[in-house]
Coordinates of C-alpha atoms in Angstrom, one line a residue:
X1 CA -0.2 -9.0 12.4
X2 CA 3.0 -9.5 14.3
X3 CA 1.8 -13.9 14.6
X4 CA 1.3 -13.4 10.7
X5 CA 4.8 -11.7 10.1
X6 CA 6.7 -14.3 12.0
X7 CA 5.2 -17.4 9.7
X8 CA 5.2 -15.9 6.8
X9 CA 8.0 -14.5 4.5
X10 CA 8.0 -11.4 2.2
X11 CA 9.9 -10.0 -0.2
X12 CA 9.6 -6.2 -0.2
X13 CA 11.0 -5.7 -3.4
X14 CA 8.6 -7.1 -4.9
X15 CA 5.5 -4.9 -3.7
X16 CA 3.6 -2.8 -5.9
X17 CA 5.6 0.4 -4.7
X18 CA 3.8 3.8 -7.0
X19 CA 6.6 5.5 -9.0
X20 CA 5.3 8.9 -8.9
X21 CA 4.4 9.0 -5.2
X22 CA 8.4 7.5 -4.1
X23 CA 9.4 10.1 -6.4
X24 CA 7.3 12.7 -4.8
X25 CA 8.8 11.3 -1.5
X26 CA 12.6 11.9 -2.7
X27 CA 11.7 15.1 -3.5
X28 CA 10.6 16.2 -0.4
X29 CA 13.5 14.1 0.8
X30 CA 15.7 16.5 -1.0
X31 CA 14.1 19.6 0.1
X32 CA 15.3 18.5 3.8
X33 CA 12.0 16.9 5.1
X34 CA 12.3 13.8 7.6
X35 CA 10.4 11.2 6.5
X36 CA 8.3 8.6 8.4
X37 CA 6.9 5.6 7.6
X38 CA 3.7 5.6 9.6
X39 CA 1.7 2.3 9.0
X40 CA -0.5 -0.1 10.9
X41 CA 1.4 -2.8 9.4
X42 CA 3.5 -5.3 11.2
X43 CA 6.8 -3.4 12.6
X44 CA 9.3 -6.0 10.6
X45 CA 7.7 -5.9 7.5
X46 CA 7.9 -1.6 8.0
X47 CA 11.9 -2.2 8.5
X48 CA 12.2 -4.2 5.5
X49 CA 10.2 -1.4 3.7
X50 CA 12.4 1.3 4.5
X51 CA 15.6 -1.0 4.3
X52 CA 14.7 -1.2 1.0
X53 CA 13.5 2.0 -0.2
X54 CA 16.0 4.2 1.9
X55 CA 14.2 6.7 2.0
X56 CA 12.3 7.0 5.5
X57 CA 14.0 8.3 8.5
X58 CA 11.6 7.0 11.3
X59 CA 9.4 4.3 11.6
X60 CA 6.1 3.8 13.6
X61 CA 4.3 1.1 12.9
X62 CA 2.4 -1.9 15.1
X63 CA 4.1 -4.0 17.2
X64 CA 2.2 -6.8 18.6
X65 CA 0.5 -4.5 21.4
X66 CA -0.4 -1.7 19.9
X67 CA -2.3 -1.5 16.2
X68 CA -1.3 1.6 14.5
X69 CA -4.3 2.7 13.1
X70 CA -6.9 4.9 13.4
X71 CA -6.6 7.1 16.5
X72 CA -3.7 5.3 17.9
X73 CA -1.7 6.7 14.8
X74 CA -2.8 10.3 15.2
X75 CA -2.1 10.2 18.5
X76 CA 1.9 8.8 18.1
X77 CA 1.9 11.3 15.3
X78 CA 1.2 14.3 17.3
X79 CA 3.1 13.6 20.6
X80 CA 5.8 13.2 18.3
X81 CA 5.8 16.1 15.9
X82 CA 2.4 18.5 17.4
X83 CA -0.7 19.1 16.4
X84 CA -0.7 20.3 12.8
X85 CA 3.0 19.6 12.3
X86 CA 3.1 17.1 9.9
X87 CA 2.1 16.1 6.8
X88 CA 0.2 12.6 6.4
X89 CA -0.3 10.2 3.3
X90 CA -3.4 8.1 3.6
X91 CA -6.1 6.5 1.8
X92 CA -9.1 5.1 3.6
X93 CA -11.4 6.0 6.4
X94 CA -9.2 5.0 9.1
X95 CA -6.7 8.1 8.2
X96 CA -9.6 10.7 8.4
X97 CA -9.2 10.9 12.0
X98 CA -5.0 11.6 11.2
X99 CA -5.4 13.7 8.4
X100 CA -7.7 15.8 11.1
X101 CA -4.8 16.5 13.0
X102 CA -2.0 16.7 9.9
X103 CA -1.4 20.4 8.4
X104 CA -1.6 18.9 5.1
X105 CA -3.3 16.1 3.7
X106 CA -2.0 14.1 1.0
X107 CA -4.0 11.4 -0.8
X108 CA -3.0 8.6 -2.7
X109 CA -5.4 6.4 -4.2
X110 CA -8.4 7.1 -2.5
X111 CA -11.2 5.3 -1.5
X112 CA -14.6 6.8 -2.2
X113 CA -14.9 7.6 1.4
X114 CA -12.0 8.9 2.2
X115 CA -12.1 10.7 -1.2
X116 CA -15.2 13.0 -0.8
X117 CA -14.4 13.3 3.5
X118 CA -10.8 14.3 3.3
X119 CA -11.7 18.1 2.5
X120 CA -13.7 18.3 5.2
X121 CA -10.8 17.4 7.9
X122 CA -7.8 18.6 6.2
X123 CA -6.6 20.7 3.3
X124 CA -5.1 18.7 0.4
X125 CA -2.1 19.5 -0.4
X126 CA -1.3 16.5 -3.2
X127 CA -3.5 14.0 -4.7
X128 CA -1.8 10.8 -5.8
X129 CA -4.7 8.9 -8.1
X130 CA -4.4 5.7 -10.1
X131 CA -5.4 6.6 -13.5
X132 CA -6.7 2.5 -14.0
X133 CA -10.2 1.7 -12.8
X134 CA -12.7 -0.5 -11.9
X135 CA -12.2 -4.3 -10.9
X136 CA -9.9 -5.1 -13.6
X137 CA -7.1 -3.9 -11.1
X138 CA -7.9 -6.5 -8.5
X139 CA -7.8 -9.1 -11.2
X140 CA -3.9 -7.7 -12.6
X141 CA -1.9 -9.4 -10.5
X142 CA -3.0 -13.0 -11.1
X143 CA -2.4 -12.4 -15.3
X144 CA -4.7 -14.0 -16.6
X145 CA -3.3 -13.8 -20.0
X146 CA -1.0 -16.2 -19.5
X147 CA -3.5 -18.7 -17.4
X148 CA -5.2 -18.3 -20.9
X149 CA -2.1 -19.5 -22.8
X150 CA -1.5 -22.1 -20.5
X151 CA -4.9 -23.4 -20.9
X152 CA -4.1 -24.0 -24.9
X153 CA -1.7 -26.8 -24.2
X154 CA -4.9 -28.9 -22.9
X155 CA -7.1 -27.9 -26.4
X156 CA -5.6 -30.7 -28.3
X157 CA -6.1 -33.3 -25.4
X158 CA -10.2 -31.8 -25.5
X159 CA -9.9 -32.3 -29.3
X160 CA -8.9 -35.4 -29.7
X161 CA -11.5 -36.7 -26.8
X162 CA -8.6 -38.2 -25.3
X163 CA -8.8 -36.0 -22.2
X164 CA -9.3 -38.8 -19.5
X165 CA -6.9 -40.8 -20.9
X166 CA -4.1 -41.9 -18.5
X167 CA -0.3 -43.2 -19.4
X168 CA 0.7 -45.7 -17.5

């Protein structure tokens, strides 16, 4: 991750951030919570994140020697804040083992798995779902519709059989 990070450039701002759960987040913000960006991303990108979003007042994310995922998460977790004292957003499998050790759970776009196991390792306290399903989603951020549109300047080429025609 961190080899990745250092060749490649990424624009934060950019990233498909959900409206309803950064709203949720300056709530709680403004309720007095701490917030921390937990992620088993690269440590940079996580900085850029919450440079950006200004919202997060901690970060703990992988640095090179140490994947934050999984176990290794839970564990920084709870030496930092105790067993049961904090709150963890999560999706997949991997954060079953954190939301075990969480006081609440909060979910936000589930997978299936992690959808029907999360109730047996936590109680859920919010449930952040994408309302769009299916594999259409996957296939959003390459619009298509305009790939379709930019295909219709090549019709009258195919029309006029004068595709493989070169000017010199």
């Amino acid at each position: 991750k961190q080899e990745v990070t250092r060749r490649v450039s990424l624009d934060v701002s950019v990233l498909p951030y959900r409206e309803e759960f950064l709203d949720y987040h300056k709530t709680q913000r403004a309720e007095g919570r701490s917030l921390v960006l937990a992620t088993a991303g690269d440590m940079q990108i996580a900085r850029q994140v919450t440079d950006h979003l200004k919202l997060f007042d901690l970060v703990f994310a992988s640095d090179g020697t140490t994947n934050l995922s999984g176990e290794s998460k839970r564990d920084r977790l709870v030496r930092e804040f105790g067993e049961k004292g904090f709150d963890y957003a999560g999706n997949d499998r991997h954060d079953l083992v954190v939301w075990s050790s969480a006081r609440k759970a909060i979910v936000v776009n589930p997978t299936r798995l992690a959808r029907s196991s999360v109730t047996r390792v936590a109680q859920v306290d919010r449930v952040f779902e994408d309302r769009r399903k299916g594999r259409v989603n996957h296939l959003k951020p390459f619009r298509l519709q305009h790939w379709l549109k930019n295909l219709l300047v090549f019709v009258p080429l195919l029309a006029a059989h004068r595709f493989e025609e070169v000017a010199l």
